[in-house]
Amino acid sequence: MAKLLEIENLRTQFFTADGVVRAVDDVTYDVNEGETVALVGESGCGKSVSALSILRLIPWPPGRIVGGSIRFLGKDLLQLSDPEIRRVRGHQIAMVFQEPMTSLNPVLTIGLQLTETMQYHLGMSNEQAEKRAVELLRMVGIADGERRLQQYPHHFSGGMRQRVMIALALSCEPKLIIADEPTTALDVTIQAQILQLMKDLSNRMGVALMIITHNLGVVARYADRVNVMYAGKIVEEGTAEQIYHSPKHPYTIGLLASVPRMDQHRGRRLVPIEGQPPDLTKLDNGCAYRPRCRWAFDRCAQAIPPLEHVGDGQMSACFRKHELGDDVKAAS
Amino acid sequence: MSAQIRESRDKSVGKGETLLEVRNLKKYFAVTEGVVRRRAIGNVKAVDGVSFTIARGEILGLVGESGCGKTTTGRCILQLETPTSGEIVFEGVNLEKLDQKAMVAWRQKIQVIFQDPYSSLNPRMKVGEILGEPMRVHRVEPNAAKRRQRIAELLTVCGLPAKFADRYPHEMSGGQRQRVGIARALCLNPDFIICDEAVSALDVSIQAQVINLLEDLREEFNLTYLFIAHDLSVVHHLCNRVAVMYLGRMVELAESDELFDNPMHPYTQALLSAVPVPDPTVEAQRSHQVPKGEVPSPINPPSGCVFHPRCPLAVDSCRAQVPEFRELKPGHWVACPRV
Ligand SMILES: Nc1ncnc2c1ncn2[C@@H]1O[C@H](COP(=O)(O)OP(=O)(O)O)[C@@H](O)[C@H]1O
Ligand SMILES: Nc1ncnc2c1ncn2[C@@H]1O[C@H](COP(=O)(O)OP(=O)(O)O)[C@@H](O)[C@H]1O
Ligand SMILES: [Mg+2]
Ligand SMILES: [Mg+2]
């Protein structure tokens, strides 16, 4: 598969009164054309900042991309001029956020918001754009499009607004949709409807999908490949099968042991990860996970383990990645 | 705890004395319109004829999508809402019939843990005061020195360092604040705790810590929980029995494993199939029949069975008749005449 997005050694920091927040710290991963990649991790680990960095939406002050490269279709997005990056945003890379109300303009009709971007990015006439907008609404499961285009965001339920956001994301025929916790605020049946819709449309139109989530079930159901993030770093990368069936990083192992599973009978006691994630202003020169890690030893305090191959395309940032296999079975 | 011990505990649980009984509970809210001259335009039937019992030592789960009436049910039990009709019987006593004085004593026995520990903890009080005040007011521990000791014990039980008594809520993480919320619920030695989305806002690794804490405390203090949540995996894990609500009605009630192995109500089936399981192999084999459409407004809910507009099994009679809650297997109750 051809590489669509290649992020290399990306570092994004926030310069705050409490110190420098190393929100994204030497992150490398890629997204292939048409595939669904998940970025999974707990709150505050840098998922959103890494997504916003791709589109150069980090607010300065206090934030800034301080290193690395982001190549999209061969171009380094970090080297583009402001007008150039604006054409990439919304046109080639679209974003869907958790709370659609904050990304939809409350005082403009849905129709205006949909047609405006198509006129701007695709050079359509008003008439063409309106016709296309009705079509898009139908695609995302909103009937009666002509009437709906006249309505304002507050006329729509949370689930319907997220459908509108997806229509908006699709309107300019992007190559990549980045969905940042797109269904976290929604009920589980609506979540399933929305994610299934995104997955179907991405398959049908060959759009790559990057799903950012903290929900391990969502990742298992929809993702082809998975990046696990902890304290600003990718700690493990692999196919969904690899990540769930033979995890090679203690954090991934810990996450899987701490979620209850509805498909298994009750009786298993959850094995939580003790302690808390670190303060991203106080990272040292060792593995950020080591205070919570059962496998930690001297070396983990002396150097940051690099993300390296453990076989078959799977990568792990752990010095003991080759020793973890048997313990996993013992722990579960 | 080994699976075996837990299983035998499960068997004994729920066979004991009934601690709480809710009989045909209804809570309607008037919906008004107009700013100058407000007039009633209808009722939100937030809870519409819900009945269940909880045995001492049991954890009963209450699940359903937002707006189905879970919180309102809990608030009626806590007497924070006056039921439109129905009865709430706790330890054999009908709460409506209690006088003021009896009510104060009774209030100690039922406590609540909310979803958002931040908004439910007074930001200007230190943790020590948050826990100490109720003990002083209710005279659980009038002696200040003993009270300090008990606060330290409670914090330790809840997995926090005793020195956190001197901290303010904003000086703690979300998981730590939730532990304070739990300690506060425990400080008056309750029998019964309503957990309303108590772990919903927490990250999975922290959520597992708090779930284990709730299990341990139940064991240690012989507590009984009504565990309200929208996360079905958590509810399945923690609860002995589970009740499913939809638009103010209870549609299904069964032992936890039975409900998840063998859901009978079409709504429960749809709800379960919407929940993704953290295993790609299992997911690839599951059928994903997600219900179409959205939950209708509770202001003028559908006639007959409230689920009929979205139900794949619905027939004409479902539009007219409110389904009876039937026991189809021992302990497995379903409100659907079509199964
Ligand atoms: N505008 C900002 N100013 C200071 N710190 C920020 C800002 N935005 C994000 N951060 C910090 O960056 C880190 C990563 O945040 P984020 O990417 O939003 O996490 P996630 O999406 O994984 O929950 C967090 O520690 C957060 O506090
Ligand atoms: N004080 C109130 N006034 C009017 N309507 C209310 C009030 N409290 C709750 N409701 C309505 O009652 C229904 C049930 O709400 P709630 O019990 O909070 O549901 P859940 O906890 O299951 O999400 C909802 O439609 C809600 O909007
Ligand atoms: Mg985020
Ligand atoms: Mg609620």
Coordinates of C-alpha atoms in Angstrom, one line a residue, chain A residues 41-44 157-160 163 186-193 196 214-218 220-223 240-241 244-245 251 254-277 292, chain B residues 1-3 6 9-10 65-66 173 176 203-209 211-212 215-216 230 232-234 236-240 256-257 260-261 267 270-283 286 288 290-294 310:
Chain A
G41 CA -4.2 6.1 24.7
E42 CA -5.6 7.7 27.9
S43 CA -6.5 11.4 28.3
G44 CA -3.6 13.8 28.2
S157 CA -29.5 16.1 17.8
G158 CA -25.9 15.2 18.9
G159 CA -25.8 12.2 16.6
M160 CA -27.3 14.1 13.6
R163 CA -23.4 13.1 10.7
L186 CA -22.7 10.0 22.1
D187 CA -24.7 7.0 23.3
V188 CA -23.4 3.6 22.3
T189 CA -26.0 2.8 19.6
I190 CA -25.4 6.2 18.0
Q191 CA -21.7 5.6 18.4
A192 CA -22.0 2.3 16.5
Q193 CA -24.1 4.0 13.8
Q196 CA -20.0 2.1 10.9
H214 CA -9.4 5.9 24.3
N215 CA -11.9 3.1 23.7
L216 CA -10.2 -0.2 23.2
G217 CA -13.5 -1.8 21.9
V218 CA -13.8 0.8 19.2
A220 CA -10.8 -3.6 18.0
R221 CA -13.9 -3.2 15.9
Y222 CA -12.8 -0.7 13.3
A223 CA -9.0 -0.4 13.0
A240 CA -5.1 -5.0 15.5
E241 CA -4.4 -8.7 15.9
Y244 CA -4.6 -7.4 21.1
H245 CA -3.3 -11.0 20.9
Y251 CA 1.5 -0.4 28.9
G254 CA -1.7 -3.2 31.3
L255 CA -4.5 -1.5 29.3
L256 CA -5.9 -4.8 28.1
A257 CA -5.9 -6.3 31.6
S258 CA -7.7 -3.3 33.0
V259 CA -10.8 -3.3 30.7
P260 CA -13.8 -5.5 31.6
R261 CA -15.0 -7.7 28.7
M262 CA -18.6 -8.1 28.1
D263 CA -18.1 -11.3 26.0
Q264 CA -16.6 -13.3 28.9
H265 CA -18.3 -14.5 32.0
R266 CA -17.8 -12.5 35.2
G267 CA -15.3 -13.7 37.6
R268 CA -12.0 -12.2 36.4
R269 CA -10.7 -9.5 38.7
L270 CA -9.5 -6.5 36.8
V271 CA -5.8 -5.9 36.9
P272 CA -5.5 -2.1 37.0
I273 CA -2.3 -0.2 36.1
E274 CA -1.2 1.2 39.5
G275 CA -0.4 4.9 39.8
Q276 CA -1.0 7.6 37.3
P277 CA 0.3 8.9 34.1
R292 CA 3.9 1.9 36.8
Chain B
M1 CA -10.4 -13.0 44.2
S2 CA -10.5 -16.3 42.4
A3 CA -13.3 -16.9 39.9
R6 CA -16.6 -15.0 43.3
R9 CA -20.4 -15.4 46.5
D10 CA -22.6 -14.5 43.5
E65 CA -29.0 5.3 27.0
S66 CA -29.0 8.9 28.2
S173 CA -6.3 14.1 39.7
Q176 CA -8.1 10.8 43.2
D203 CA -9.6 6.6 32.0
V204 CA -9.5 2.8 31.8
S205 CA -6.5 2.2 34.0
I206 CA -7.8 4.4 36.7
Q207 CA -11.4 3.1 36.2
A208 CA -10.2 -0.4 36.9
Q209 CA -8.6 0.8 40.2
I211 CA -14.0 -0.7 40.2
N212 CA -11.8 -2.9 42.3
E215 CA -15.8 -4.4 45.0
D216 CA -13.5 -4.5 48.0
H230 CA -24.2 3.6 30.4
L232 CA -22.4 -2.1 29.6
S233 CA -19.0 -3.8 29.9
V234 CA -18.5 -2.2 33.3
H236 CA -21.7 -6.6 33.4
H237 CA -18.4 -7.0 35.3
L238 CA -19.5 -5.4 38.5
C239 CA -23.2 -6.3 38.9
N240 CA -25.0 -9.4 40.1
S256 CA -25.7 -10.4 34.8
D257 CA -24.2 -13.3 32.8
F260 CA -25.4 -10.8 28.4
D261 CA -25.5 -14.4 27.2
Y267 CA -33.8 -3.4 22.6
A270 CA -29.5 -4.1 19.8
L271 CA -27.8 -2.3 22.7
L272 CA -25.4 -5.2 23.3
S273 CA -24.6 -5.6 19.6
A274 CA -23.6 -1.9 19.5
V275 CA -21.0 -2.3 22.3
P276 CA -17.6 -3.2 20.8
V277 CA -15.6 -5.9 22.5
P278 CA -11.8 -5.3 22.9
D279 CA -10.8 -8.2 20.7
P280 CA -10.6 -7.9 16.9
T281 CA -11.1 -11.6 16.3
V282 CA -14.3 -11.6 18.3
E283 CA -15.4 -8.4 16.6
R286 CA -20.0 -10.7 15.7
H288 CA -23.5 -5.8 14.3
V290 CA -27.4 -1.6 15.3
P291 CA -30.8 -0.2 15.8
K292 CA -31.8 2.4 13.3
G293 CA -32.9 5.9 14.2
E294 CA -32.7 7.6 17.6
R310 CA -37.6 1.0 16.2

